Tab-separated table of C-alpha atoms in Angstrom:
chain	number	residue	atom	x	y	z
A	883	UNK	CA	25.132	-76.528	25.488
A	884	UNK	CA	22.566	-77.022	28.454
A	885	UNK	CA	23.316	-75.788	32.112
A	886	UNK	CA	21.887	-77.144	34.971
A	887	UNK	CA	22.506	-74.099	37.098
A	888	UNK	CA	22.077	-70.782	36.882
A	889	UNK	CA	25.581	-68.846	35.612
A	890	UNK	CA	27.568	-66.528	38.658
A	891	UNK	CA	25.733	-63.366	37.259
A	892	UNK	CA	29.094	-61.101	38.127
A	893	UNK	CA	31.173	-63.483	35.638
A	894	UNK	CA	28.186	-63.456	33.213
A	895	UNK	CA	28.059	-59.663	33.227
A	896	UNK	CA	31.765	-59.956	32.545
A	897	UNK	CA	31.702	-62.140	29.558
A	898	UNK	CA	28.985	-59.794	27.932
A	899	UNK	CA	30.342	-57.233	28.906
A	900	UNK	CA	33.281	-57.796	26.543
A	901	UNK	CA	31.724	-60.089	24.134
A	902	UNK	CA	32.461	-63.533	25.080
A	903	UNK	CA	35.882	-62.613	23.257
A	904	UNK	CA	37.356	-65.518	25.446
A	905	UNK	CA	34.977	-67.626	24.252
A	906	UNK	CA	35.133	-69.346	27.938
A	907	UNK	CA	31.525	-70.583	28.665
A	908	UNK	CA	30.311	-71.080	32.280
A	909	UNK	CA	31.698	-74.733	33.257
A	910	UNK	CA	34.924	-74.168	31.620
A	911	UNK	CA	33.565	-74.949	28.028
A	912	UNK	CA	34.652	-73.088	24.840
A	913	UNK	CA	32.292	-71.756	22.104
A	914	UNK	CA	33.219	-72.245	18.659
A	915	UNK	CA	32.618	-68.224	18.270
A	916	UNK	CA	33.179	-65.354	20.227
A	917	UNK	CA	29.782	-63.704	21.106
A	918	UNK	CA	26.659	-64.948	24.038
A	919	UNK	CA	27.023	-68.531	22.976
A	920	UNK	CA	23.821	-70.954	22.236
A	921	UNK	CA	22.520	-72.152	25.603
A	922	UNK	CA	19.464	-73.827	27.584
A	923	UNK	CA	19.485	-72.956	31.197
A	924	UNK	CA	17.506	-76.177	32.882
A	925	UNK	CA	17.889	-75.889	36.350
A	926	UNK	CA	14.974	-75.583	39.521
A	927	UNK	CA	15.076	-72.831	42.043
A	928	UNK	CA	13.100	-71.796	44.595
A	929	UNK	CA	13.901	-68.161	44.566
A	930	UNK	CA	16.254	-65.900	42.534
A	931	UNK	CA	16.788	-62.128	41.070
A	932	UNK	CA	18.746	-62.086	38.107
A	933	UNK	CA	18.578	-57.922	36.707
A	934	UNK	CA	19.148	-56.049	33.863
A	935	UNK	CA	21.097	-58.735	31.711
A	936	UNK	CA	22.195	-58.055	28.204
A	937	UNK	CA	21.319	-61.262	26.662
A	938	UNK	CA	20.923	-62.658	23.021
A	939	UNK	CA	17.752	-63.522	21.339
A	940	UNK	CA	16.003	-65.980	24.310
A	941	UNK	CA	13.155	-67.760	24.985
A	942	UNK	CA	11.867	-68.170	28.918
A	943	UNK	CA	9.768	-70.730	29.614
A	944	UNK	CA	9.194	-73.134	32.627
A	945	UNK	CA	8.461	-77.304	32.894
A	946	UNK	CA	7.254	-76.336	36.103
A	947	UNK	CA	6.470	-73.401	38.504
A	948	UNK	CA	6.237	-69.684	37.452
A	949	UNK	CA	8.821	-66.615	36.902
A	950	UNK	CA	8.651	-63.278	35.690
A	951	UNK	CA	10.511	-61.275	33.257
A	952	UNK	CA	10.715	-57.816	32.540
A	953	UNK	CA	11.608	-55.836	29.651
A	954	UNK	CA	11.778	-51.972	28.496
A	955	UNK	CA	10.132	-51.554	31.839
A	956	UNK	CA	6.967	-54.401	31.398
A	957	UNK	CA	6.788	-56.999	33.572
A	958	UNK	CA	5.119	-60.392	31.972
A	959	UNK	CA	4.248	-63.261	34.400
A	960	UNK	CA	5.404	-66.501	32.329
A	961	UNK	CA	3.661	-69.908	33.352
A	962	UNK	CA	4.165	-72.906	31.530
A	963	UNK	CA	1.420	-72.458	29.209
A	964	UNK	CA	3.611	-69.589	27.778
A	965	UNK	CA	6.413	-68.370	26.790
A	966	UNK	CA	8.447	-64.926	27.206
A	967	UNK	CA	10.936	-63.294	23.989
A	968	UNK	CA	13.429	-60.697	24.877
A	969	UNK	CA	15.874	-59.666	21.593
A	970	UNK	CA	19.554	-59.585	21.198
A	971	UNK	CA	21.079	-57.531	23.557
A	972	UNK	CA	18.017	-56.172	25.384
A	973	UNK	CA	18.271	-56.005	28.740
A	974	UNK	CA	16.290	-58.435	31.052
A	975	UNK	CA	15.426	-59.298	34.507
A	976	UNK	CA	14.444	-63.053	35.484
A	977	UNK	CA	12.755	-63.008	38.745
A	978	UNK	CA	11.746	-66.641	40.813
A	979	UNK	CA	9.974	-65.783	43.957
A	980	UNK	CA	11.445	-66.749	46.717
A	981	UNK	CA	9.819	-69.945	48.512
A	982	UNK	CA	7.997	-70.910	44.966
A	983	UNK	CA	8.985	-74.574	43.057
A	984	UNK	CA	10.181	-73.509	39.480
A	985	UNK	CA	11.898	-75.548	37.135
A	986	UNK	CA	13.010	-73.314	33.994
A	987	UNK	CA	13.982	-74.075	30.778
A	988	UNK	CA	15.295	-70.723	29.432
A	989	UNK	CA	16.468	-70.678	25.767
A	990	UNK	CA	19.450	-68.821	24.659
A	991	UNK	CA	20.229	-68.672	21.141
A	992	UNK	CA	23.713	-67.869	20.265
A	993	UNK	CA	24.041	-64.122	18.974
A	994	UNK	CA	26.228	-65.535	15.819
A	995	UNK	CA	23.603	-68.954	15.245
A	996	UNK	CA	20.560	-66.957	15.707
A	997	UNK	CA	21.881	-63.844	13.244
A	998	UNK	CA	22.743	-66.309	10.587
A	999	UNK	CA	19.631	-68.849	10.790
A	1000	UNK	CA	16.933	-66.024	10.955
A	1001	UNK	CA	18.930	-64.340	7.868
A	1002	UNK	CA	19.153	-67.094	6.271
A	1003	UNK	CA	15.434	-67.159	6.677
A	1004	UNK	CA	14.123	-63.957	5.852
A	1005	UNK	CA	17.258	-63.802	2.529
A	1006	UNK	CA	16.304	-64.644	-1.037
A	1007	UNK	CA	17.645	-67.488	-1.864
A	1008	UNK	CA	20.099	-65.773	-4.832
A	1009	UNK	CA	21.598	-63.293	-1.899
A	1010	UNK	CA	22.267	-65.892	0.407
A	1011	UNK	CA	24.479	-67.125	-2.601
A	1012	UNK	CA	26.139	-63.704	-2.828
A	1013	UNK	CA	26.408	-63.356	0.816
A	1014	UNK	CA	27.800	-67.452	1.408
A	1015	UNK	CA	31.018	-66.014	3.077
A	1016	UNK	CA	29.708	-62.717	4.632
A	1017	UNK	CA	29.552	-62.474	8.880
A	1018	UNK	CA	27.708	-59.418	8.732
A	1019	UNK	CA	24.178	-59.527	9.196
A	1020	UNK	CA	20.912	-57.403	9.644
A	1021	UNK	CA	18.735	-57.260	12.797
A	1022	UNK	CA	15.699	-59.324	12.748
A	1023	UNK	CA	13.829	-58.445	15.812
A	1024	UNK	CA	10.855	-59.437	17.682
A	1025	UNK	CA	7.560	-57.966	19.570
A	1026	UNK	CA	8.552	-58.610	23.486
A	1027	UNK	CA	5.417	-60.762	24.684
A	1028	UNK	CA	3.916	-63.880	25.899
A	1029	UNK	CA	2.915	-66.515	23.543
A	1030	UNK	CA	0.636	-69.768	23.980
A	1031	UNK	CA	2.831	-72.647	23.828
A	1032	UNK	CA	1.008	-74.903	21.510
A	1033	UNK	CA	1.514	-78.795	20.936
A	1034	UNK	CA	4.228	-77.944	17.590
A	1035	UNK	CA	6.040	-75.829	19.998
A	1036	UNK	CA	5.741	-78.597	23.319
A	1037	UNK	CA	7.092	-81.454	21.188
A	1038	UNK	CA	10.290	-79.377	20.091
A	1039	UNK	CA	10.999	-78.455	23.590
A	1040	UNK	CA	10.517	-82.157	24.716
A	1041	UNK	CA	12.997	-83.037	22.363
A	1042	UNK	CA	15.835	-81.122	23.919
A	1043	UNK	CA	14.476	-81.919	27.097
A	1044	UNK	CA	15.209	-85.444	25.969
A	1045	UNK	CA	19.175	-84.305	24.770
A	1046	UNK	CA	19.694	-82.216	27.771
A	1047	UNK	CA	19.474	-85.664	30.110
A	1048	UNK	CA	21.521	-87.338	27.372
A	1049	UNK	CA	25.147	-87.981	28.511
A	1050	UNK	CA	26.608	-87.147	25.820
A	1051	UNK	CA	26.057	-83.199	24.553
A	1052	UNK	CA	25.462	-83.817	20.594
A	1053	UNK	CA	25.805	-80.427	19.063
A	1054	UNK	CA	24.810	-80.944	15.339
A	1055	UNK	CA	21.025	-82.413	17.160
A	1056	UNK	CA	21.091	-79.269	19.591
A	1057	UNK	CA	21.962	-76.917	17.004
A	1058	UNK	CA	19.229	-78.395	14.279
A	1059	UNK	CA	16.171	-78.283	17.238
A	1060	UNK	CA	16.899	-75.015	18.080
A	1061	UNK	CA	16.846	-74.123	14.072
A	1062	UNK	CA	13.443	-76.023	14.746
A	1063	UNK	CA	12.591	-73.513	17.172
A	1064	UNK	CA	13.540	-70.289	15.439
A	1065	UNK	CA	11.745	-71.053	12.016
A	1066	UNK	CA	8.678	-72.082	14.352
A	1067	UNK	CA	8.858	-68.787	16.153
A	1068	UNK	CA	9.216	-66.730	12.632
A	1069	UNK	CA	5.897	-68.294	11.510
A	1070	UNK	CA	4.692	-66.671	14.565
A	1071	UNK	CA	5.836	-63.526	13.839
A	1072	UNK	CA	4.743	-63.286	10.902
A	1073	UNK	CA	1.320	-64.174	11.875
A	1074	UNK	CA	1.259	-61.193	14.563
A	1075	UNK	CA	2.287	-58.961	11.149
A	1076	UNK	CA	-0.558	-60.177	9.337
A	1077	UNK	CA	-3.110	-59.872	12.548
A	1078	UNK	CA	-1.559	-56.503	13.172
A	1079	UNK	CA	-3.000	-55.517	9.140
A	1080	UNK	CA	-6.087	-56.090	10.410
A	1081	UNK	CA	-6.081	-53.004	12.721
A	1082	UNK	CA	-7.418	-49.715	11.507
A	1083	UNK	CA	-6.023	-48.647	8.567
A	1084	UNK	CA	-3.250	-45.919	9.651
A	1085	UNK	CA	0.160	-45.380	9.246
A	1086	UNK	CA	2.255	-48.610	9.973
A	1087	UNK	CA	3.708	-47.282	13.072
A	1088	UNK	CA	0.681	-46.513	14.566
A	1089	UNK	CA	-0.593	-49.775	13.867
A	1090	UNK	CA	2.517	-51.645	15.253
A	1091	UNK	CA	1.921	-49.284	18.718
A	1092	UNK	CA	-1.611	-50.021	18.805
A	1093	UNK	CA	-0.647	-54.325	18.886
A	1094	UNK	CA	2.015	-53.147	21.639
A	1095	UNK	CA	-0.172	-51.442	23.498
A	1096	UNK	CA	-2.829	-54.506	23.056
A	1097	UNK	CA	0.078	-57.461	23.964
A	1098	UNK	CA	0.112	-55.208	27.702
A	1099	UNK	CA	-3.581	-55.815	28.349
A	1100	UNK	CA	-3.017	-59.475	26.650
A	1101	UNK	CA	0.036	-60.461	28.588
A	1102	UNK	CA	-2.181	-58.809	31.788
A	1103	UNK	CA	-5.054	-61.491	30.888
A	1104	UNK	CA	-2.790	-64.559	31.197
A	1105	UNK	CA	-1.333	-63.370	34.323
A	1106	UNK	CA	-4.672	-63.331	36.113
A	1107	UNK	CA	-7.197	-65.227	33.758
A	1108	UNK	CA	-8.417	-66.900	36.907
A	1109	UNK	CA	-9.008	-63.790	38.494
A	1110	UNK	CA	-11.686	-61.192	38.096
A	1111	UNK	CA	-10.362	-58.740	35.755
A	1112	UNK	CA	-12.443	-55.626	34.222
A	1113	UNK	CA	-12.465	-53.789	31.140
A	1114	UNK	CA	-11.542	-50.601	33.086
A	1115	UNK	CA	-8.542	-52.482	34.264
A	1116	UNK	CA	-7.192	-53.704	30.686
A	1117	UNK	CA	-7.882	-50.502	28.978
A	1118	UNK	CA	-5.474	-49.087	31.594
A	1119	UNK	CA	-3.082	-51.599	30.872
A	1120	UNK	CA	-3.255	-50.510	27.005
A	1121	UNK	CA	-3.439	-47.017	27.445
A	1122	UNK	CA	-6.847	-46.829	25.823
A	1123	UNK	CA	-10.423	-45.832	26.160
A	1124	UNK	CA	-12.583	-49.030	26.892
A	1125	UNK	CA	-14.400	-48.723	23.556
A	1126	UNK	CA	-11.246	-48.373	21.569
A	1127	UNK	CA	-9.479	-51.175	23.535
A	1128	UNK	CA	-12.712	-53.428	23.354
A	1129	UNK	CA	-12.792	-52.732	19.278
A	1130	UNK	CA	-9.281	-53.391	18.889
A	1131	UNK	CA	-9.171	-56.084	20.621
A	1132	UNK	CA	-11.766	-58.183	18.828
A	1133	UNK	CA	-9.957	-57.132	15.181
A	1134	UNK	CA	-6.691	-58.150	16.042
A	1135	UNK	CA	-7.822	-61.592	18.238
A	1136	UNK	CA	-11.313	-61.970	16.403
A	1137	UNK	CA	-12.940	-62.472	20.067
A	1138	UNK	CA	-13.610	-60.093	22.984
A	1139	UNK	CA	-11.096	-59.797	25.732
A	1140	UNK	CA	-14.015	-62.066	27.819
A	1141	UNK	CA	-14.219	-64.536	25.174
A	1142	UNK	CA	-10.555	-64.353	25.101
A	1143	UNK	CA	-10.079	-65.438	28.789
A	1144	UNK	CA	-13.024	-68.186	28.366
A	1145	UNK	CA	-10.881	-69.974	26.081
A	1146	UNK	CA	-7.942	-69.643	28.083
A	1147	UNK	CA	-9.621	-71.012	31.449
A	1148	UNK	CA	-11.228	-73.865	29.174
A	1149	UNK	CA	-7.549	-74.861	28.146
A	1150	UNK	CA	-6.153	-74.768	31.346
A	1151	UNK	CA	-9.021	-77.030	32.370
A	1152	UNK	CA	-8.742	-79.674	30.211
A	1153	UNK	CA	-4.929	-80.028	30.681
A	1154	UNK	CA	-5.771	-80.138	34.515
A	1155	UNK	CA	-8.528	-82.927	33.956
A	1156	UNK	CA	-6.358	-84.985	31.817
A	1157	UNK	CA	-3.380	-85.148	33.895
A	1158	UNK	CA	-4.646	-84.757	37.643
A	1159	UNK	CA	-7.112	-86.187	39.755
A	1160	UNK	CA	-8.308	-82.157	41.106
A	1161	UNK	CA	-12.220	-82.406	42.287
A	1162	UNK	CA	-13.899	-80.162	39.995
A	1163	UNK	CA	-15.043	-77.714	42.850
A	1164	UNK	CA	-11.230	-76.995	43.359
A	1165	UNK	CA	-10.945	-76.467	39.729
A	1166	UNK	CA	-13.667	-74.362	39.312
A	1167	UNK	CA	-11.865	-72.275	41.955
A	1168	UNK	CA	-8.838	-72.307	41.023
A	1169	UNK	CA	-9.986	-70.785	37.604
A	1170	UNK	CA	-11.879	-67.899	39.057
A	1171	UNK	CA	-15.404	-69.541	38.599
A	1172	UNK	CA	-18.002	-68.696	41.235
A	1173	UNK	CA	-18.706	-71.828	41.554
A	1174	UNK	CA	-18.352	-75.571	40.369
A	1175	UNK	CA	-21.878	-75.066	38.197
A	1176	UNK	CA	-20.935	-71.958	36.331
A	1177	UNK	CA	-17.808	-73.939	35.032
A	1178	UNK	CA	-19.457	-76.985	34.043
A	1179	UNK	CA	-22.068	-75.316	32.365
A	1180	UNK	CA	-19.575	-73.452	30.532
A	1181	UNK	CA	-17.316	-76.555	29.595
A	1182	UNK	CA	-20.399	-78.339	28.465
A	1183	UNK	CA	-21.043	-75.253	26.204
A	1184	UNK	CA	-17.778	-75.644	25.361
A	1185	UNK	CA	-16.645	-79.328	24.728
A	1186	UNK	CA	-20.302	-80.713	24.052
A	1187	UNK	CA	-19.419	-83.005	27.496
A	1188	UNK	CA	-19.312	-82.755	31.144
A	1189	UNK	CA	-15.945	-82.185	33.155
A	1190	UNK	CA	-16.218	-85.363	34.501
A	1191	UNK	CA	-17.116	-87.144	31.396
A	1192	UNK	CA	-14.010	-85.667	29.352
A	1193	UNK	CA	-11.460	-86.787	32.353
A	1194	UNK	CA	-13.117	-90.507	31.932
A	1195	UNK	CA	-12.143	-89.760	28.246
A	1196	UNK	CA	-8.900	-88.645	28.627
A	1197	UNK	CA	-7.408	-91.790	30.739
């Protein structure tokens, strides 16, 4: 179901609190099951505090504007380049600030649907035969971090975009793109397993610390790309020495942690150019460039072009 407001969080805390066993959903609805039903928050605020909420398996992202979201303690600053994961039943906090202009589009994927899709997923096809008529189902849980929304990921969201203005709610289509979205998002995952193999060769759960500890200083370099940030300061963030951070860094991403913020202020540029008229001195600043000349140098190194030239492109 999509909501176009943000749930009373005293009757939401209720309903979790005892499992959705009412199966009453905010509006009045009813979910087919008992448990956090599947559902996409798309509403705008210009302010709110929502703490320490026990959801289900969700995805935060935003069509417009910024929020934050902490979990375990880490705060990530999601933009809408990115997107935030929390698991089942971990406790989150959705902050707006107050006097900002944020349009969310928070994904919440049913505790039963999510369960049975990702088990269905990660289960041999001959157990899933065995198991046709089971409910029970094992864990499958996620790193808490930011991730680049890409253009796979953008086109599945504008989809339900598209159903939640529809009049009519058509659950087999919402059910089936949010599928979509989990079997995109264990691709993901599995990627971060195979990039976290590339770390030194210790015991697993040293390894799986060490990417942890690198997603801080990560999620810290998309919160203030356009910024001046230091090796000193992202070390910190990982709870490593600089050479050890520096090392790690480049094995798991294949580029420094300068490189890495390059590419992210190149990206953010060219979706500017294409879509806004912004002089390029702005831009520059607004990207933490010196100056309007140190960015077009380095989008020429780039893109082969000129910032100007690639907006004349683009329209």
């Amino acid at each position: 179901m999509f909501l176009h407001e943000f749930p009373d969080i005293t009757w939401l805390k209720s309903q979790i609190a005892q499992g959705f066993s009412n199966r009453l959903c905010w509006g009045d609805g009813l979910s087919d099951t008992e448990g956090f039903p599947s559902v996409i928050v798309h509403t705008s605020s210009s302010g709110c505090y929502r703490p320490d909420i026990k959801g289900p398996f969700s995805f935060f992202l935003n069509i417009r504007g910024n929020s934050l979201c902490r979990v375990d303690g880490q705060v990530s600053h999601v933009d809408t380049d990115s997107y935030f994961v929390s698991n089942n039943e971990q406790l989150y906090t959705l902050q707006i600030e107050k006097g900002s202009d944020t349009e969310t589009f928070n994904i919440h994927f049913g505790h039963f649907f999510a369960a049975s899709v990702l088990n269905a997923l990660v289960t041999p096809a001959d157990r899933i035969l065995d198991k046709a008529t089971e409910n029970q189902f094992s864990p499958v849980l996620f790193f808490n971090q930011l991730h680049r929304r890409d253009a796979v990921f953008d086109r599945m969201v504008g989809r339900l975009l598209q159903s939640a203005r529809e009049k009519e709610f058509d659950k087999l289509a919402f059910e089936e793109q949010l599928s979509s979205l989990l079997v995109y998002h264990l691709r993901q995952h599995r990627h971060i397993a195979a990039m976290i193999k590339k770390l030194p060769p210790v015991r697993e759960a040293t390894r799986v610390e060490l990417y942890k500890r690198l997603v801080r200083a990560k999620d810290a370099i998309h919160a203030g790309f356009d910024t001046t940030l230091s090796l000193e300061e992202l070390s910190a963030e990982a709870c490593l020495s600089k050479y050890h951070f520096l090392r790690l860094f480049r094995q798991a991403y294949g580029v420094s942690p300068h490189q890495y913020i390059q590419q992210l202020r190149m990206e953010k540029a060219r979706t500017i150019l294409a879509k806004t008229q912004m002089p390029v001195s702005d831009l520059a600043g607004m990207l933490g460039f010196d100056n309007s000349q140190s960015f077009s140098r380095l989008f020429f190194q780039r893109m082969g072009i000129y910032p100007t030239q690639y907006r004349a492109l683009t329209k």
